[in-house]
Amino acid sequence: MTAPAKWNRLDNAAKIFPPTSTKRDTKVFRFACELTEPVEEPLLQQALDQTLELFPFYRSILKKGLFWYYLEESSLPAAVRQECEPPCSQIYDKEVRTLLFEVTYYQNRINLEIYHALSDGTGALQFLRMLVYHYLLKRHPESFRTPPPIDYDASMTQKADDSFRKYYVRNHGRRIKKEQRRAFRIKGARVPENRIQIIRGTMPVKAVVDKAHEYGATLTALIAAIFMCAIQETMSLWDKRLPVVLTVPVNLRQYFASESARNFFSVFEVKYDFSVPFSFQDVVTYVTGYFRQELTGERMGIRMNALAAIEHNAFVRPVPRVVKDFFLRIANRYTEMGITAALSNIGKVQMPQAMEEHIRLFDVFVSTKRVQICMCSYRDQLTVTFSSAFESTEIQKNFFRTLTTMGIPVSIAASR
């Protein structure tokens, strides 16, 4: 008799993705690692098989329950293939049983694409790091007779941990008051066939950090301020009656002890009113102060508990999934009215020093219905990547022109 398949509840952050995923907004994100030499498919497949032994949770399919979606263990094969689809194409299809991630390659590049219900950026990055680690061990056995240590040794249990449940505090009491207001929404002709336009800028991370310090800001706050100002340059006087609002996801592992390879993030919003006279320093100072106020363990804990409380509500739990889906879609549309764009900083990517000569850079971007920046750094290089649903590249040009005007050299690459 066959044992029943293991299953896991979706974590709190993941619940919004299945009912709101569409062909236009697939809720898929991509991490990429560019090596210094072409990828060999058989070795990459061996590395993927070995990595999946360390992340068995990733061998899951998404299924519908009566009250919630859930993840079920699957024996479906995970096959490496050459890249042939547009970036961040649909992975989850409610009509087809598929794994929720894909590994592809193109020339020197290894791509990992993940459906957001499975993991967040930090969890996916750990998977990609281990994948690249095992690939390079196989690709250069003469250089790594003794495998160098890598700084991620979480147990199977820790990787599959639902940290939202672990750190939820019932009857927390404290709330953050949120003023819901319409935001400026970017409009224009969209890229055909539900594709996204990718533009990546690569620059010395030290030059950006030094410039941020000149303005009394962090790197992320400086990039956010430049992004907001780049958007306002495209706005009419009538548009400026509405604020520019960026959503910023935050890795909760910085505030709570967790090695989970699943979702464990929160989101806050930063807005700026460009209807009054301003200077660039004004924007940087405001964004920096707002980041400093919001990026604390206490504030993140309050936000996390407020969202988790809905899931734990005794009146919500018995509501059928189809009804929950209906109201989640409505809530999502309402929330999107207050968002202009998004900014995500994955942070510094590290690999064993002995492997650094074989790796050129890491990159990350997401599917989107609007305009979004994702960024990460590797060694001395910062990659800032725009994904956009629009044909116009005016915001991207404004953004990178500001950086070059500051004296920061930027190398641009774009998708065809």
Coordinates of C-alpha atoms in Angstrom, one line a residue:
M1 CA 0.0 0.0 0.0
T2 CA 1.4 3.4 -1.0
A3 CA 1.9 5.9 1.8
P4 CA 0.0 9.1 1.5
A5 CA 2.0 12.0 0.1
K6 CA 3.3 14.6 2.6
W7 CA 1.8 18.0 2.4
N8 CA 2.3 21.5 3.9
R9 CA 0.1 24.5 4.4
L10 CA 1.0 27.6 2.4
D11 CA 2.8 30.1 4.6
N12 CA 1.0 33.4 5.4
A13 CA 2.7 35.4 2.7
A14 CA 2.1 32.7 0.0
K15 CA -1.7 32.7 0.3
I16 CA -2.2 35.8 -1.8
F17 CA -0.4 34.4 -4.9
P18 CA -2.5 31.5 -6.2
P19 CA -5.8 33.5 -6.4
T20 CA -4.1 36.6 -7.9
S21 CA -1.7 35.0 -10.4
T22 CA -2.5 35.7 -14.1
K23 CA -0.7 35.3 -17.4
R24 CA 0.1 39.0 -17.3
D25 CA 1.4 38.8 -13.7
T26 CA 2.7 35.3 -13.2
K27 CA 4.1 35.9 -9.6
V28 CA 7.4 34.4 -10.8
F29 CA 10.9 35.8 -10.1
R30 CA 14.2 34.9 -11.5
F31 CA 17.7 34.6 -10.0
A32 CA 20.6 34.3 -12.5
C33 CA 24.2 33.5 -12.0
E34 CA 26.6 34.4 -14.9
L35 CA 29.7 32.3 -15.0
T36 CA 32.9 32.9 -16.8
E37 CA 32.4 30.0 -19.2
P38 CA 29.6 28.2 -21.0
V39 CA 27.3 26.0 -18.9
E40 CA 27.4 22.2 -19.4
E41 CA 23.9 20.8 -19.2
P42 CA 24.7 17.3 -17.9
L43 CA 26.7 18.7 -15.0
L44 CA 24.1 21.2 -14.2
Q45 CA 21.5 18.4 -14.1
Q46 CA 23.6 16.4 -11.7
A47 CA 24.1 19.5 -9.6
L48 CA 20.3 20.1 -9.5
D49 CA 19.6 16.5 -8.5
Q50 CA 22.1 16.9 -5.6
T51 CA 20.7 20.3 -4.5
L52 CA 17.1 18.9 -4.4
E53 CA 18.3 16.3 -1.9
L54 CA 19.1 19.2 0.4
F55 CA 15.8 21.1 -0.4
P56 CA 13.2 18.3 -0.7
F57 CA 10.5 20.8 0.0
Y58 CA 11.0 22.2 -3.5
R59 CA 9.7 18.9 -5.0
S60 CA 6.1 20.1 -4.3
I61 CA 3.1 20.9 -6.4
L62 CA 0.3 23.3 -5.5
K63 CA -3.1 21.8 -4.9
K64 CA -6.5 23.1 -3.9
G65 CA -8.1 22.2 -0.6
L66 CA -11.6 23.0 0.6
F67 CA -10.4 25.9 2.8
W68 CA -6.9 26.7 1.6
Y69 CA -4.3 25.8 -1.1
Y70 CA -1.6 23.5 0.0
L71 CA 1.7 22.1 -1.1
E72 CA 2.0 18.3 -1.8
E73 CA 5.1 16.3 -2.1
S74 CA 5.6 15.1 -5.7
S75 CA 7.8 12.7 -7.7
L76 CA 7.7 14.8 -10.8
P77 CA 11.2 15.1 -12.3
A78 CA 13.1 18.4 -12.3
A79 CA 14.8 18.6 -15.6
V80 CA 17.3 21.2 -16.6
R81 CA 16.8 22.7 -20.1
Q82 CA 18.1 25.4 -22.3
E83 CA 16.3 28.7 -22.0
C84 CA 13.5 29.0 -24.6
E85 CA 10.7 30.9 -22.9
P86 CA 10.4 34.6 -22.1
P87 CA 11.7 35.5 -18.6
C88 CA 9.3 34.9 -15.8
S89 CA 6.8 33.0 -17.9
Q90 CA 3.9 31.2 -16.2
I91 CA 5.0 28.3 -14.0
Y92 CA 1.8 27.6 -11.9
D93 CA -1.1 26.5 -14.1
K94 CA -4.1 25.3 -12.1
E95 CA -4.9 22.8 -14.9
V96 CA -1.4 21.2 -15.0
R97 CA 0.5 19.4 -12.3
T98 CA 4.0 21.0 -12.3
L99 CA 6.8 21.7 -9.9
L100 CA 6.9 25.4 -8.9
F101 CA 10.4 26.1 -10.1
E102 CA 12.5 25.8 -13.2
V103 CA 16.2 25.7 -13.9
T104 CA 17.4 26.7 -17.3
Y105 CA 20.6 27.9 -18.8
Y106 CA 21.8 30.1 -21.7
Q107 CA 25.5 30.3 -22.7
N108 CA 27.3 31.3 -19.5
R109 CA 24.1 31.9 -17.4
I110 CA 22.3 29.6 -15.0
N111 CA 18.6 30.7 -14.3
L112 CA 16.4 29.8 -11.4
E113 CA 12.8 30.8 -11.7
I114 CA 10.4 30.3 -8.8
Y115 CA 6.7 30.7 -8.3
H116 CA 6.4 33.0 -5.3
A117 CA 4.0 30.7 -3.4
L118 CA 7.0 28.4 -2.9
S119 CA 9.6 30.8 -1.7
D120 CA 10.8 34.3 -1.4
G121 CA 14.0 35.9 -2.7
T122 CA 16.2 35.0 0.2
G123 CA 15.0 31.3 0.2
A124 CA 15.5 31.0 -3.6
L125 CA 18.9 32.6 -3.4
Q126 CA 20.1 29.9 -0.9
F127 CA 18.9 27.3 -3.4
L128 CA 20.7 28.9 -6.3
R129 CA 23.9 29.3 -4.3
M130 CA 23.9 25.6 -3.5
L131 CA 23.1 24.8 -7.1
V132 CA 26.0 26.8 -8.4
Y133 CA 28.3 25.4 -5.7
H134 CA 27.6 21.8 -6.7
Y135 CA 27.9 22.7 -10.4
L136 CA 31.3 24.3 -9.9
L137 CA 32.5 21.3 -7.8
K138 CA 31.6 19.0 -10.8
R139 CA 32.8 21.4 -13.5
H140 CA 36.3 21.9 -11.9
P141 CA 37.1 18.8 -9.9
E142 CA 40.8 19.5 -10.2
S143 CA 40.4 22.8 -8.3
F144 CA 38.1 21.5 -5.6
R145 CA 39.5 18.1 -4.5
T146 CA 38.5 19.3 -1.0
P147 CA 35.2 21.1 -1.3
P148 CA 35.4 24.7 0.2
P149 CA 32.9 25.4 3.0
I150 CA 29.7 27.3 2.2
D151 CA 27.9 29.3 4.8
Y152 CA 24.4 27.6 4.7
D153 CA 24.0 24.5 6.7
A154 CA 20.4 24.6 7.8
S155 CA 18.7 21.3 8.6
M156 CA 15.8 19.9 6.4
T157 CA 13.4 21.0 9.2
Q158 CA 14.8 24.5 9.3
K159 CA 14.6 24.9 5.5
A160 CA 10.9 23.8 5.4
D161 CA 10.0 25.9 8.5
D162 CA 6.9 28.1 8.4
S163 CA 8.4 31.0 10.3
F164 CA 5.2 33.0 10.2
R165 CA 3.5 30.4 12.4
K166 CA 6.6 30.1 14.6
Y167 CA 6.7 33.8 15.4
Y168 CA 3.0 34.7 15.4
V169 CA 1.9 36.2 18.6
R170 CA -1.9 35.8 19.3
N171 CA -3.7 39.0 20.5
H172 CA -0.6 41.1 19.8
G173 CA -2.7 44.2 20.3
R174 CA -0.5 46.8 18.6
R175 CA -1.4 48.0 15.1
I176 CA 0.2 50.3 12.5
K177 CA -2.4 52.8 11.2
K178 CA -2.4 52.8 7.4
E179 CA -3.9 55.7 5.5
Q180 CA -5.1 54.2 2.2
R181 CA -4.8 56.8 -0.5
R182 CA -4.7 56.5 -4.3
A183 CA -1.2 56.6 -5.7
F184 CA 0.1 57.8 -9.1
R185 CA -0.2 54.8 -11.5
I186 CA 2.2 54.5 -14.4
K187 CA 0.3 54.2 -17.7
G188 CA 1.2 53.6 -21.3
A189 CA 1.5 50.9 -24.1
R190 CA 2.3 47.5 -22.7
V191 CA 4.8 45.0 -23.9
P192 CA 3.0 42.6 -26.2
E193 CA 2.1 39.0 -25.3
N194 CA 2.2 39.6 -21.6
R195 CA 6.0 39.8 -21.7
I196 CA 8.2 42.0 -19.5
Q197 CA 11.0 44.3 -20.5
I198 CA 14.3 43.8 -18.7
I199 CA 17.0 46.5 -18.4
R200 CA 20.0 45.8 -16.1
G201 CA 22.5 48.3 -14.9
T202 CA 25.8 47.0 -13.4
M203 CA 28.0 49.4 -11.4
P204 CA 30.7 49.5 -8.7
V205 CA 29.0 48.9 -5.4
K206 CA 31.5 51.1 -3.5
A207 CA 30.8 54.1 -5.7
V208 CA 27.1 53.8 -4.9
V209 CA 27.7 53.4 -1.2
D210 CA 30.1 56.3 -1.1
K211 CA 27.5 58.5 -2.9
A212 CA 24.8 57.4 -0.5
H213 CA 27.0 58.4 2.5
E214 CA 27.4 61.8 0.9
Y215 CA 23.7 62.3 1.1
G216 CA 23.5 60.8 4.6
A217 CA 21.7 57.7 3.3
T218 CA 21.9 54.0 3.0
L219 CA 22.4 52.4 -0.5
T220 CA 18.8 51.2 -0.6
A221 CA 17.4 54.6 0.5
L222 CA 19.5 56.4 -2.2
I223 CA 18.3 54.0 -4.9
A224 CA 14.7 54.4 -3.8
A225 CA 15.0 58.2 -3.9
I226 CA 16.5 58.2 -7.4
F227 CA 13.7 55.8 -8.5
M228 CA 11.0 58.0 -7.1
C229 CA 12.5 61.1 -8.7
A230 CA 12.9 59.3 -12.1
I231 CA 9.1 58.5 -11.9
Q232 CA 8.2 62.1 -11.1
E233 CA 10.1 63.3 -14.1
T234 CA 7.5 61.5 -16.3
M235 CA 4.5 63.0 -14.4
S236 CA 2.3 65.9 -15.5
L237 CA 1.3 68.7 -13.1
W238 CA -2.1 67.0 -12.9
D239 CA -0.5 63.6 -12.1
K240 CA 1.4 65.2 -9.2
R241 CA -1.8 65.6 -7.1
L242 CA -1.2 61.9 -6.3
P243 CA 1.9 60.7 -4.4
V244 CA 4.5 58.3 -5.7
V245 CA 4.3 55.2 -3.6
L246 CA 7.0 52.4 -3.6
T247 CA 6.4 49.0 -1.9
V248 CA 9.5 47.6 -0.3
P249 CA 9.7 43.9 0.7
V250 CA 11.8 43.2 3.8
N251 CA 13.5 40.0 4.7
L252 CA 12.2 39.1 8.2
R253 CA 15.2 36.8 8.8
Q254 CA 17.1 39.9 9.7
Y255 CA 14.8 40.3 12.7
F256 CA 13.8 36.8 13.7
A257 CA 16.0 33.7 13.9
S258 CA 15.1 31.7 10.8
E259 CA 16.8 29.6 8.1
S260 CA 13.6 28.9 6.2
A261 CA 13.9 28.5 2.5
R262 CA 10.2 29.4 2.2
N263 CA 8.5 32.8 2.3
F264 CA 9.4 34.9 5.3
F265 CA 9.1 38.6 4.4
S266 CA 7.0 41.6 5.1
V267 CA 6.3 44.7 3.1
F268 CA 6.1 48.4 3.8
E269 CA 5.4 51.4 1.7
V270 CA 7.2 54.7 1.3
K271 CA 5.5 57.6 -0.4
Y272 CA 6.5 61.1 -1.5
D273 CA 4.3 64.1 -2.5
F274 CA 5.8 65.8 -5.5
S275 CA 3.0 68.5 -5.7
V276 CA 5.1 70.8 -3.5
P277 CA 8.6 72.3 -4.3
F278 CA 11.4 69.8 -3.5
S279 CA 15.1 69.1 -4.0
F280 CA 16.7 65.8 -4.5
Q281 CA 18.2 66.1 -1.0
D282 CA 14.7 66.6 0.4
V283 CA 13.6 63.3 -1.1
V284 CA 16.7 61.4 0.1
T285 CA 16.4 62.8 3.6
Y286 CA 12.7 61.9 3.8
V287 CA 13.2 58.3 2.5
T288 CA 16.1 57.8 4.8
G289 CA 14.2 58.9 7.8
Y290 CA 11.2 56.7 6.9
F291 CA 13.3 53.7 6.3
R292 CA 15.0 54.2 9.7
Q293 CA 11.5 54.4 11.3
E294 CA 10.1 51.3 9.7
L295 CA 13.1 49.0 9.6
T296 CA 13.0 47.8 13.2
G297 CA 12.2 44.5 14.7
E298 CA 9.3 45.9 16.6
R299 CA 7.7 47.5 13.5
M300 CA 8.2 44.4 11.4
G301 CA 6.8 42.2 14.1
I302 CA 3.6 44.3 14.3
R303 CA 3.2 44.1 10.5
M304 CA 3.8 40.4 10.5
N305 CA 1.3 39.7 13.3
A306 CA -1.4 42.0 11.7
L307 CA -1.3 39.9 8.5
A308 CA -1.1 36.5 10.3
A309 CA -4.0 37.4 12.5
I310 CA -6.4 37.2 9.5
E311 CA -5.2 33.6 8.8
H312 CA -5.7 32.7 12.5
N313 CA -9.1 34.3 12.8
A314 CA -11.7 31.8 13.9
F315 CA -14.3 33.3 11.6
V316 CA -12.1 33.2 8.5
R317 CA -10.7 29.6 8.8
P318 CA -14.0 27.8 8.0
V319 CA -14.8 30.0 5.0
P320 CA -14.5 27.9 1.7
R321 CA -11.4 28.6 -0.4
V322 CA -13.4 29.9 -3.4
V323 CA -14.9 32.6 -1.2
K324 CA -11.5 33.5 0.3
D325 CA -10.1 33.7 -3.3
F326 CA -12.9 36.1 -4.3
F327 CA -12.2 38.5 -1.4
L328 CA -8.4 38.2 -1.7
R329 CA -8.7 39.3 -5.4
I330 CA -10.8 42.3 -4.4
A331 CA -8.4 43.2 -1.6
N332 CA -5.5 42.9 -3.9
R333 CA -7.1 45.2 -6.5
Y334 CA -7.8 47.7 -3.7
T335 CA -4.2 47.6 -2.5
E336 CA -2.8 48.1 -6.0
M337 CA -4.7 51.4 -6.3
G338 CA -2.2 52.7 -3.7
I339 CA 1.0 51.5 -5.4
T340 CA 3.1 53.2 -8.0
A341 CA 6.1 50.8 -8.3
A342 CA 8.2 48.4 -6.2
L343 CA 11.8 48.2 -5.0
S344 CA 13.5 45.1 -3.7
N345 CA 17.1 44.8 -2.4
I346 CA 18.2 41.2 -2.0
G347 CA 21.5 42.4 -0.6
K348 CA 25.0 40.9 -0.8
V349 CA 25.4 37.5 -2.4
Q350 CA 28.4 35.5 -1.2
M351 CA 30.1 32.4 -2.5
P352 CA 33.2 30.5 -1.2
Q353 CA 36.2 32.6 -2.1
A354 CA 37.8 29.8 -4.0
M355 CA 34.9 29.8 -6.5
E356 CA 34.8 33.6 -7.1
E357 CA 37.0 33.5 -10.1
H358 CA 34.5 31.3 -11.9
I359 CA 31.5 33.7 -11.3
R360 CA 31.0 37.0 -13.0
L361 CA 27.8 38.3 -11.3
F362 CA 24.4 37.5 -9.8
D363 CA 21.2 39.1 -11.0
V364 CA 17.5 39.1 -9.9
F365 CA 14.2 40.4 -11.3
V366 CA 10.5 39.6 -11.1
S367 CA 7.3 39.4 -13.2
T368 CA 5.3 42.6 -12.8
K369 CA 2.2 44.5 -14.0
R370 CA 4.0 47.8 -13.3
V371 CA 7.6 48.8 -13.0
Q372 CA 9.9 47.2 -10.4
I373 CA 13.6 47.4 -9.4
C374 CA 15.4 44.4 -8.0
M375 CA 19.0 44.6 -6.9
C376 CA 21.8 42.6 -5.4
S377 CA 25.5 42.8 -5.2
Y378 CA 28.3 40.3 -5.7
R379 CA 31.9 41.1 -4.8
D380 CA 32.5 44.7 -6.1
Q381 CA 29.5 44.9 -8.5
L382 CA 25.9 46.0 -7.9
T383 CA 23.3 45.0 -10.3
V384 CA 20.1 47.1 -10.5
T385 CA 17.5 45.5 -12.8
F386 CA 14.3 47.0 -14.0
S387 CA 11.4 44.7 -15.0
S388 CA 8.6 46.6 -16.6
A389 CA 5.3 45.8 -18.3
F390 CA 5.5 48.9 -20.4
E391 CA 7.2 49.6 -23.7
S392 CA 8.4 53.1 -22.6
T393 CA 11.9 53.2 -21.0
E394 CA 11.7 56.8 -19.9
I395 CA 11.8 56.0 -16.2
Q396 CA 14.8 53.7 -16.6
K397 CA 16.7 56.3 -18.7
N398 CA 16.0 59.0 -16.0
F399 CA 17.2 56.6 -13.3
F400 CA 20.5 55.6 -14.9
R401 CA 21.1 59.1 -16.2
T402 CA 21.0 60.3 -12.6
L403 CA 23.5 57.8 -11.5
T404 CA 25.9 58.6 -14.3
T405 CA 25.5 62.4 -13.5
M406 CA 26.6 61.6 -10.0
G407 CA 29.8 60.1 -11.5
I408 CA 28.9 56.5 -11.0
P409 CA 29.8 54.4 -14.1
V410 CA 27.0 52.2 -15.3
S411 CA 27.0 49.3 -17.8
I412 CA 23.6 48.7 -19.4
A413 CA 22.2 45.4 -20.7
A414 CA 18.7 44.9 -22.0
S415 CA 16.5 42.1 -23.1
R416 CA 15.6 41.9 -26.7

